[in-house]
Tab-separated table of C-alpha atoms and ligand atoms in Angstrom:
chain	number	residue	atom	x	y	z
E	1	MET	CA	52.549	-48.479	56.037
E	2	THR	CA	51.144	-45.819	53.731
E	3	PHE	CA	47.615	-45.042	52.466
E	4	SER	CA	48.362	-46.409	48.780
E	5	GLU	CA	49.861	-49.686	49.996
E	6	LYS	CA	47.061	-50.449	53.114
E	7	TYR	CA	44.656	-50.132	50.039
E	8	LYS	CA	46.288	-50.936	47.079
E	9	ASP	CA	43.409	-53.294	45.623
E	10	GLU	CA	40.652	-50.920	46.238
E	11	ILE	CA	42.658	-48.324	45.131
E	12	ALA	CA	43.654	-50.119	41.932
E	13	ASP	CA	39.809	-51.246	41.443
E	14	ILE	CA	38.670	-47.692	41.849
E	15	LEU	CA	41.027	-46.586	39.365
E	16	SER	CA	40.101	-49.096	36.533
E	17	ARG	CA	36.532	-47.402	36.427
E	18	TYR	CA	37.372	-43.974	35.382
E	19	PRO	CA	38.672	-43.225	31.870
E	20	VAL	CA	40.211	-40.122	33.245
E	21	LYS	CA	42.652	-40.673	36.597
E	22	ARG	CA	41.338	-37.299	38.224
E	23	SER	CA	37.455	-38.666	38.393
E	24	ALA	CA	38.718	-40.961	40.893
E	25	LEU	CA	39.096	-38.127	43.262
E	26	ILE	CA	36.309	-38.247	45.832
E	27	PRO	CA	36.245	-41.977	45.962
E	28	LEU	CA	39.445	-42.240	46.935
E	29	LEU	CA	38.785	-39.246	49.549
E	30	TYR	CA	36.211	-41.233	50.991
E	31	VAL	CA	39.046	-44.395	51.293
E	32	ALA	CA	41.102	-42.298	52.976
E	33	GLN	CA	38.453	-40.710	55.201
E	34	ARG	CA	37.388	-44.143	55.951
E	35	ASP	CA	40.316	-44.924	57.638
E	36	GLN	CA	41.511	-42.173	59.865
E	37	GLY	CA	38.094	-40.398	60.189
E	38	TYR	CA	39.513	-37.517	58.399
E	39	VAL	CA	41.778	-37.095	55.479
E	40	THR	CA	45.430	-36.698	56.667
E	41	GLU	CA	48.034	-34.679	54.761
E	42	SER	CA	50.008	-37.677	54.050
E	43	ALA	CA	46.984	-39.236	52.454
E	44	MET	CA	46.300	-35.885	50.419
E	45	GLN	CA	49.859	-36.079	48.940
E	46	GLU	CA	49.608	-39.628	48.393
E	47	ILE	CA	46.398	-38.674	46.473
E	48	ALA	CA	47.484	-36.015	44.530
E	49	GLN	CA	50.387	-38.419	43.216
E	50	LEU	CA	48.327	-41.284	42.415
E	51	LEU	CA	46.028	-39.019	40.010
E	52	ARG	CA	48.879	-36.400	38.980
E	53	LEU	CA	47.200	-33.885	40.586
E	54	THR	CA	49.012	-31.051	42.787
E	55	PRO	CA	48.168	-31.359	46.541
E	56	PRO	CA	46.646	-27.874	46.627
E	57	GLN	CA	44.069	-29.540	43.871
E	58	VAL	CA	43.381	-32.402	46.225
E	59	TYR	CA	43.245	-29.712	49.086
E	60	GLU	CA	40.656	-27.202	47.770
E	61	THR	CA	38.581	-30.313	46.681
E	62	ILE	CA	38.229	-31.556	50.396
E	63	THR	CA	37.404	-27.888	51.649
E	64	PHE	CA	34.449	-27.475	49.239
E	65	TYR	CA	32.578	-30.140	51.047
E	66	THR	CA	31.242	-30.754	54.511
E	67	MET	CA	31.399	-34.216	54.180
E	68	PHE	CA	35.090	-34.300	54.660
E	69	ASN	CA	36.864	-33.969	57.635
E	70	LEU	CA	40.473	-32.018	57.674
E	71	LYS	CA	41.167	-33.098	61.623
E	72	PRO	CA	40.281	-35.804	63.804
E	73	MET	CA	36.389	-36.175	64.321
E	74	GLY	CA	34.163	-37.776	67.449
E	75	LYS	CA	32.684	-41.079	67.131
E	76	PHE	CA	29.500	-39.333	65.728
E	77	HIS	CA	29.485	-36.572	63.670
E	78	LEU	CA	26.353	-34.405	64.602
E	79	GLN	CA	25.878	-32.376	61.239
E	80	VAL	CA	22.505	-29.705	62.072
E	81	CYS	CA	20.980	-28.211	58.802
E	82	LYS	CA	20.961	-24.339	59.009
E	83	SER	CA	19.504	-23.110	55.615
E	84	LEU	CA	16.225	-21.104	55.620
E	85	MET	CA	13.869	-24.460	55.403
E	86	CYS	CA	15.045	-25.792	58.471
E	87	ALA	CA	15.790	-22.068	60.098
E	88	LEU	CA	12.159	-21.340	59.704
E	89	VAL	CA	11.493	-24.435	62.197
E	90	GLY	CA	13.970	-23.954	64.568
E	91	SER	CA	17.472	-25.047	63.654
E	92	ASP	CA	18.938	-22.371	65.751
E	93	THR	CA	17.069	-23.971	68.718
E	94	LEU	CA	18.595	-27.277	68.161
E	95	LEU	CA	21.950	-26.010	68.022
E	96	GLY	CA	21.215	-24.606	71.263
E	97	TRP	CA	19.922	-27.689	72.798
E	98	ILE	CA	23.019	-29.518	71.733
E	99	ASN	CA	25.301	-27.027	72.999
E	100	SER	CA	23.551	-27.025	76.432
E	101	LYS	CA	23.744	-30.728	76.692
E	102	LEU	CA	27.064	-31.720	74.982
E	103	GLY	CA	28.895	-28.645	75.597
E	104	ILE	CA	30.117	-28.002	72.184
E	105	ALA	CA	29.781	-25.595	69.631
E	106	PRO	CA	30.141	-25.888	65.838
E	107	GLY	CA	33.487	-27.005	65.009
E	108	GLU	CA	34.249	-28.693	68.287
E	109	THR	CA	34.298	-32.097	69.610
E	110	THR	CA	33.540	-33.348	73.293
E	111	THR	CA	36.591	-34.258	75.824
E	112	ASP	CA	35.216	-37.844	75.564
E	113	GLY	CA	35.857	-37.788	71.999
E	114	LEU	CA	32.262	-38.727	70.855
E	115	PHE	CA	30.392	-36.058	69.615
E	116	SER	CA	31.411	-33.487	67.132
E	117	LEU	CA	29.428	-30.778	66.006
E	118	SER	CA	29.023	-29.127	62.624
E	119	VAL	CA	26.466	-26.905	60.966
E	120	VAL	CA	25.756	-27.783	57.092
E	121	GLU	CA	23.773	-26.064	54.675
E	122	CYS	CA	20.614	-27.725	52.784
E	123	LEU	CA	20.516	-31.762	53.265
E	124	ALA	CA	17.410	-31.985	51.271
E	125	ALA	CA	15.082	-32.759	54.055
E	126	CYS	CA	13.443	-29.407	53.904
E	127	GLY	CA	9.760	-30.720	54.669
E	128	THR	CA	11.066	-32.463	57.881
E	129	GLY	CA	13.358	-30.050	59.616
E	130	PRO	CA	14.902	-29.485	61.785
E	131	MET	CA	17.047	-32.033	61.178
E	132	MET	CA	20.055	-33.218	61.280
E	133	MET	CA	22.720	-36.004	59.615
E	134	VAL	CA	24.699	-37.800	62.358
E	135	ASN	CA	27.906	-39.653	60.224
E	136	ASP	CA	25.666	-41.198	57.298
E	137	ASP	CA	22.082	-41.021	59.118
E	138	TYR	CA	19.120	-38.733	58.838
E	139	TYR	CA	17.466	-37.627	62.125
E	140	GLU	CA	14.377	-35.632	61.004
E	141	GLN	CA	11.515	-33.529	62.914
E	142	LEU	CA	13.952	-33.045	65.672
E	143	THR	CA	12.303	-32.410	69.358
E	144	GLU	CA	14.283	-31.427	72.678
E	145	ASP	CA	12.916	-35.006	73.667
E	146	LYS	CA	14.083	-36.711	70.544
E	147	LEU	CA	17.388	-35.293	70.663
E	148	ASP	CA	17.980	-36.657	74.306
E	149	ARG	CA	16.867	-39.979	73.272
E	150	ILE	CA	19.424	-39.999	70.191
E	151	VAL	CA	21.945	-39.223	72.165
E	152	SER	CA	21.466	-41.717	74.866
E	153	ASP	CA	20.743	-44.273	72.334
E	154	LEU	CA	23.887	-42.919	70.629
E	155	ARG	CA	26.009	-43.512	73.708
E	156	SER	CA	24.614	-47.208	74.673
E	157	MET	CA	24.048	-48.675	70.862
E	158	GLY	CA	25.927	-46.467	68.410
E	159	THR	CA	22.824	-45.921	66.835
E	160	SER	CA	19.492	-44.996	67.408
E	161	PRO	CA	16.125	-46.617	66.225
E	162	LEU	CA	15.128	-42.871	65.834
E	163	LYS	CA	16.851	-42.448	62.379
E	164	SER	CA	14.873	-42.372	59.469
E	165	GLY	CA	15.166	-42.456	55.942
E	166	PRO	CA	15.985	-38.907	54.230
E	167	PHE	CA	12.348	-39.310	53.076
E	168	MET	CA	9.491	-39.524	55.121
E	169	TRP	CA	5.610	-39.718	54.854
E	170	PRO	CA	3.488	-36.634	56.225
E	171	GLU	CA	1.448	-37.821	59.098
E	172	PRO	CA	-2.315	-39.063	57.714
E	173	LEU	CA	-5.016	-36.331	57.899
E	174	ARG	CA	-6.870	-35.965	60.624
E	175	SER	CA	-10.481	-34.464	60.244
E	176	THR	CA	-9.296	-31.394	62.291
E	177	ASP	CA	-6.685	-30.345	60.321
E	178	ARG	CA	-8.579	-29.261	57.178
E	179	VAL	CA	-8.900	-26.075	57.387
E	180	THR	CA	-10.230	-23.780	54.314
E	181	GLY	CA	-8.389	-20.576	53.534
Y	1	MET	CA	6.503	-31.758	9.305
Y	2	VAL	CA	4.857	-31.733	13.101
Y	3	CYS	CA	3.208	-29.050	14.123
Y	4	ARG	CA	5.401	-27.698	16.918
Y	5	ASP	CA	2.546	-26.995	19.288
Y	6	ARG	CA	1.841	-30.645	19.463
Y	7	LEU	CA	5.562	-31.520	20.811
Y	8	ARG	CA	4.949	-29.118	23.729
Y	9	PRO	CA	3.974	-30.616	26.860
Y	10	PRO	CA	0.123	-29.729	27.666
Y	11	LYS	CA	0.349	-26.804	30.182
Y	12	ALA	CA	-0.077	-28.503	33.425
Y	13	ALA	CA	-0.502	-32.537	32.897
Y	14	GLY	CA	0.272	-34.821	35.674
Y	15	THR	CA	1.248	-34.930	38.900
Y	16	ARG	CA	4.263	-33.195	40.570
Y	17	VAL	CA	5.429	-33.891	43.915
Y	18	PHE	CA	5.751	-30.592	46.187
Y	19	CYS	CA	7.887	-30.393	49.391
Y	20	VAL	CA	5.864	-28.061	51.571
Y	21	SER	CA	8.058	-26.240	54.234
Y	22	GLY	CA	8.277	-23.722	56.642
Y	23	HIS	CA	5.274	-22.643	58.711
Y	24	VAL	CA	2.739	-25.004	58.003
Y	25	LYS	CA	1.048	-27.794	60.437
Y	26	ARG	CA	1.999	-30.511	58.363
Y	27	PRO	CA	5.006	-30.147	56.410
Y	28	GLY	CA	6.139	-32.872	53.991
Y	29	ASN	CA	5.885	-34.220	50.544
Y	30	TYR	CA	2.796	-34.177	48.993
Y	31	GLU	CA	2.096	-35.546	45.407
Y	32	VAL	CA	-0.716	-33.559	43.819
Y	33	PRO	CA	-1.779	-32.286	40.353
Y	34	MET	CA	0.012	-30.014	38.719
Y	35	GLY	CA	-1.703	-26.591	38.579
Y	36	VAL	CA	-2.865	-26.283	42.560
Y	37	THR	CA	-2.790	-23.155	44.292
Y	38	VAL	CA	-0.236	-22.672	47.126
Y	39	ARG	CA	-3.837	-21.632	48.958
Y	40	GLU	CA	-5.001	-25.376	48.437
Y	41	LEU	CA	-1.216	-26.763	49.134
Y	42	VAL	CA	-1.224	-25.194	52.246
Y	43	TYR	CA	-4.843	-25.120	53.724
Y	44	GLU	CA	-6.125	-28.221	52.342
Y	45	HIS	CA	-3.233	-30.612	52.309
Y	46	ALA	CA	-0.521	-29.031	54.781
Y	47	GLY	CA	-3.537	-28.579	57.691
Y	48	GLY	CA	-3.193	-24.912	57.710
Y	49	MET	CA	-0.638	-22.532	58.944
Y	50	ARG	CA	1.322	-23.593	62.478
Y	51	SER	CA	0.108	-20.821	64.819
Y	52	ASP	CA	-3.175	-19.550	62.233
Y	53	LYS	CA	-1.035	-16.465	61.669
Y	54	PRO	CA	-1.719	-15.479	57.908
Y	55	ILE	CA	0.854	-15.990	55.360
Y	56	LYS	CA	3.570	-12.969	54.716
Y	57	ALA	CA	5.762	-14.772	52.036
Y	58	PHE	CA	6.224	-18.149	49.958
Y	59	ILE	CA	8.797	-19.333	47.735
Y	60	PRO	CA	7.259	-21.552	45.059
Y	61	GLY	CA	10.193	-23.230	43.812
Y	62	GLY	CA	12.843	-23.682	45.945
Y	63	ALA	CA	15.634	-21.488	47.089
Y	64	SER	CA	16.282	-20.199	43.675
Y	65	ALA	CA	12.953	-19.132	43.043
Y	66	PRO	CA	12.090	-15.406	43.696
Y	67	PHE	CA	9.830	-14.966	46.953
Y	68	LEU	CA	5.939	-14.173	46.010
Y	69	THR	CA	3.157	-12.433	48.489
Y	70	PRO	CA	-0.180	-13.335	49.656
Y	71	ALA	CA	-1.506	-11.598	46.426
Y	72	HIS	CA	-0.310	-14.718	44.436
Y	73	LEU	CA	-1.675	-17.668	46.687
Y	74	ASP	CA	-4.071	-18.431	44.110
Y	75	VAL	CA	-1.311	-18.675	41.164
Y	76	LYS	CA	-1.554	-22.230	39.782
Y	77	LEU	CA	1.609	-23.940	40.444
Y	78	ASP	CA	2.189	-25.106	36.463
Y	79	PHE	CA	5.181	-23.697	34.466
Y	80	GLU	CA	3.599	-21.072	33.010
Y	81	SER	CA	1.689	-19.501	35.628
Y	82	VAL	CA	4.281	-19.528	37.939
Y	83	ALA	CA	6.878	-17.920	35.616
Y	84	ALA	CA	3.875	-15.125	34.513
Y	85	ALA	CA	4.057	-14.464	38.130
Y	86	GLY	CA	7.516	-13.406	38.114
Y	87	SER	CA	8.978	-16.855	39.888
Y	88	MET	CA	9.535	-20.314	38.582
Y	89	LEU	CA	8.229	-23.825	39.569
Y	90	GLY	CA	11.748	-24.862	39.949
Y	91	SER	CA	11.961	-28.021	42.349
Y	92	GLY	CA	8.763	-27.567	43.358
Y	93	GLY	CA	10.120	-26.881	47.005
Y	94	VAL	CA	7.498	-24.804	48.591
Y	95	THR	CA	8.750	-22.626	51.723
Y	96	VAL	CA	5.789	-20.990	53.852
Y	97	MET	CA	6.365	-18.203	55.825
Y	98	GLU	CA	4.148	-16.677	58.521
Y	99	GLU	CA	3.369	-13.002	59.548
Y	100	GLY	CA	6.483	-11.770	61.613
Y	101	THR	CA	9.323	-13.300	59.809
Y	102	SER	CA	12.103	-10.989	58.595
Y	103	MET	CA	12.629	-11.004	54.711
Y	104	VAL	CA	15.812	-9.699	55.219
Y	105	TRP	CA	16.816	-12.708	57.811
Y	106	ALA	CA	15.360	-15.123	54.994
Y	107	ALA	CA	17.101	-13.759	52.355
Y	108	HIS	CA	20.083	-13.679	54.500
Y	109	ARG	CA	19.857	-17.151	55.080
Y	110	LEU	CA	19.821	-18.183	52.015
Y	111	MET	CA	22.208	-16.205	50.430
Y	112	GLU	CA	24.794	-17.965	53.035
Y	113	PHE	CA	23.614	-21.067	51.231
Y	114	PHE	CA	24.278	-20.032	47.933
Y	115	TYR	CA	27.923	-18.417	49.075
Y	116	HIS	CA	28.789	-21.710	50.505
Y	117	GLU	CA	27.310	-23.465	47.239
Y	118	SER	CA	29.147	-21.455	44.628
Y	119	CYS	CA	31.600	-23.609	43.247
Y	120	GLY	CA	34.061	-20.597	42.374
Y	121	LYS	CA	34.679	-21.301	38.661
Y	122	CYS	CA	33.601	-18.137	37.613
Y	123	SER	CA	34.097	-14.672	39.064
Y	124	PRO	CA	31.047	-12.972	39.021
Y	125	CYS	CA	29.170	-15.798	41.076
Y	126	ARG	CA	32.018	-16.550	43.229
Y	127	GLU	CA	32.985	-12.934	44.103
Y	128	GLY	CA	29.348	-11.744	43.751
Y	129	SER	CA	27.843	-14.485	46.228
Y	130	ALA	CA	30.820	-13.303	48.653
Y	131	TRP	CA	29.943	-9.799	48.307
Y	132	LEU	CA	26.359	-10.172	48.171
Y	133	VAL	CA	26.476	-12.419	51.976
Y	134	GLN	CA	28.797	-9.773	53.527
Y	135	THR	CA	26.474	-6.936	52.439
Y	136	MET	CA	23.480	-8.825	53.880
Y	137	ARG	CA	25.279	-9.753	57.080
Y	138	ARG	CA	25.930	-5.984	57.541
Y	139	ILE	CA	22.734	-4.767	56.840
Y	140	LEU	CA	21.438	-7.538	59.261
Y	141	ALA	CA	23.745	-6.848	62.059
Y	142	LYS	CA	22.694	-3.389	62.096
Y	143	ARG	CA	25.443	-1.691	60.637
Y	144	GLY	CA	24.347	-1.343	56.950
Y	145	ARG	CA	24.013	1.838	54.999
Y	146	MET	CA	21.403	3.169	52.506
Y	147	GLU	CA	23.728	2.863	49.238
Y	148	ASP	CA	24.184	-0.814	50.246
Y	149	LEU	CA	20.388	-1.461	49.226
Y	150	GLU	CA	21.806	-0.221	45.311
Y	151	THR	CA	25.224	-1.880	45.786
Y	152	LEU	CA	22.939	-5.181	46.350
Y	153	LEU	CA	20.754	-4.642	43.443
Y	154	ASP	CA	24.046	-3.783	41.033
Y	155	LEU	CA	25.952	-6.897	42.211
Y	156	CYS	CA	22.283	-8.801	41.201
Y	157	LYS	CA	22.106	-7.523	37.876
Y	158	ASN	CA	26.147	-8.142	37.002
Y	159	ILE	CA	25.802	-11.835	38.218
Y	160	ALA	CA	22.506	-13.212	36.472
Y	161	GLY	CA	23.140	-13.970	33.003
Y	162	ARG	CA	27.040	-13.637	33.434
Y	163	THR	CA	27.810	-17.029	34.764
Y	164	VAL	CA	28.652	-20.404	33.532
Y	165	CYS	CA	25.875	-22.200	34.958
Y	166	ALA	CA	22.382	-21.309	35.789
Y	167	PHE	CA	23.670	-20.724	39.538
Y	168	GLY	CA	24.427	-17.243	38.857
Y	169	ASP	CA	20.749	-16.211	38.185
Y	170	ALA	CA	19.320	-18.846	41.034
Y	171	GLU	CA	21.177	-16.866	43.888
Y	172	VAL	CA	20.090	-13.319	43.338
Y	173	ALA	CA	16.686	-14.302	43.595
Y	174	PRO	CA	15.937	-13.923	47.194
Y	175	ILE	CA	17.655	-11.041	47.476
Y	176	GLN	CA	16.114	-8.884	44.231
Y	177	SER	CA	12.366	-10.778	45.483
Y	178	THR	CA	12.637	-9.146	48.742
Y	179	LEU	CA	14.009	-6.259	47.739
Y	180	LYS	CA	11.041	-5.700	45.408
Y	181	TYR	CA	8.340	-6.442	48.161
Y	182	TRP	CA	9.825	-5.717	51.339
Y	183	ARG	CA	11.959	-2.731	50.761
Y	184	GLN	CA	11.104	-1.299	53.813
Y	185	GLU	CA	12.620	-4.002	56.219
Y	186	TYR	CA	15.880	-3.477	54.583
Y	187	VAL	CA	15.304	0.320	55.002
Y	188	ASP	CA	14.237	0.130	58.368
Y	189	LEU	CA	17.393	-2.037	59.641
Y	190	VAL	CA	19.408	0.876	57.963
Y	191	ASN	CA	17.513	3.482	59.554
Y	192	GLU	CA	18.103	1.596	62.952
Y	193	ALA	CA	21.905	1.421	62.377
Y	194	GLU	CA	21.930	5.351	61.522
Y	195	ALA	CA	19.776	5.924	64.352
Y	196	ALA	CA	21.802	4.302	67.095
Y	197	ASN	CA	25.283	5.477	64.841
Y	198	LEU	CA	26.162	1.979	64.448
Y	199	ILE	CA	27.562	2.342	61.107
Y	200	ARG	CA	31.785	2.175	61.096
Y	201	LEU	CA	34.073	2.383	58.456
Y	202	GLU	CA	35.131	-1.146	57.920
Y	203	PRO	CA	38.560	-1.496	56.139
Y	204	ALA	CA	38.856	-3.615	53.475
Y	205	GLY	CA	40.857	-6.607	54.189
Y	206	ARG	CA	40.273	-7.161	57.941
Y	207	PRO	CA	38.184	-10.380	58.481
M	301	SF4	S1	27.906	-19.626	38.377
M	301	SF4	FE1	27.791	-22.146	38.540
M	301	SF4	S2	30.233	-22.640	37.660
M	301	SF4	FE2	30.128	-20.082	38.457
M	301	SF4	S3	30.986	-20.558	40.204
M	301	SF4	FE3	28.506	-20.169	40.425
M	301	SF4	S4	28.280	-22.419	40.712
M	301	SF4	FE4	30.322	-22.161	39.638
M	302	FES	S1	16.671	-26.396	54.754
M	302	FES	FE1	17.418	-28.330	56.262
M	302	FES	S2	17.297	-29.792	54.641
M	302	FES	FE2	16.703	-28.186	53.335
């Protein structure tokens, strides 16, 4: 069954929300990605046809966003933020831990198909770095110990209670923390 | 007729959420009165510096705001005061860097971000960000030449103010400001490259 047949109703619903057809591009790409874990070439072609775009227009949109995948991904997609604010507090070290624990570098997937690793730019949690996103969940203020627990939770439960919202409050102020400059 | 001054917001009214990041003890989001200084933000709210080293540099308003120096620690964080100090209040993302942080490295990290985020619609930003990032990579890898510093400034000058959106103005801020305050760090890297004879002609078109 083709992509457009399989998701006929959902596609019609999405298309009905936009006065201009091409505005539905990103929502449709999300549907395609949900189906296979990545956007297949045939899905790109179908979406182009549906929206009267050229296949390159669809492809170039995908390549702009790190949220869209162009090849099969592991069950858990680790996306480590490498922008300055996270780099100042150890995002390179975090990548090193992941590499030594899971044996993958950015762009690679473990042989059991469980974990894929990407580096991405700022995920808007600069105050709580180093951080990563696993599929759609945020994990912040990462330490080696926290990473171990997250990885083992993901293996056993498919998620981890260590995930946080994108917003965390600072720890309450202790009297010893007050310094005058 | 309404007096124009009355339509203008008071200079520093109300509170603002600052996201304090970098080398402080307690990074995070702080809602404090407008007009707080970075010194107060770091030492009274964010618990001071993580290893008690002095502050070397800070960014007062997110990646697009020019870097400032310890001489600016008492600048009030409101729109007009930060602008007068040569930066901008921007998003309220305050990034603090301790003594020992390489400013060329920091500017390069931000440039990688801007290079990735440039949408590609207009050429000064699309081509300029690629050129800037390649030049920064080269300098950082100790393969830079002295002319590269002029190239950087020239590129920055020809991107800012010449693009479709404000992203062009933003992407030049880290390089321009670090070159202004810490030019010697760039020069040192180039000197090291020259001393070690690491500079090689790199034919265009080779990845
Ligand atoms: S300046 Fe704005 S519109 Fe032009 S390429 Fe950069 S991000 Fe796109
Ligand atoms: S720099 Fe990592 S979330 Fe902003």
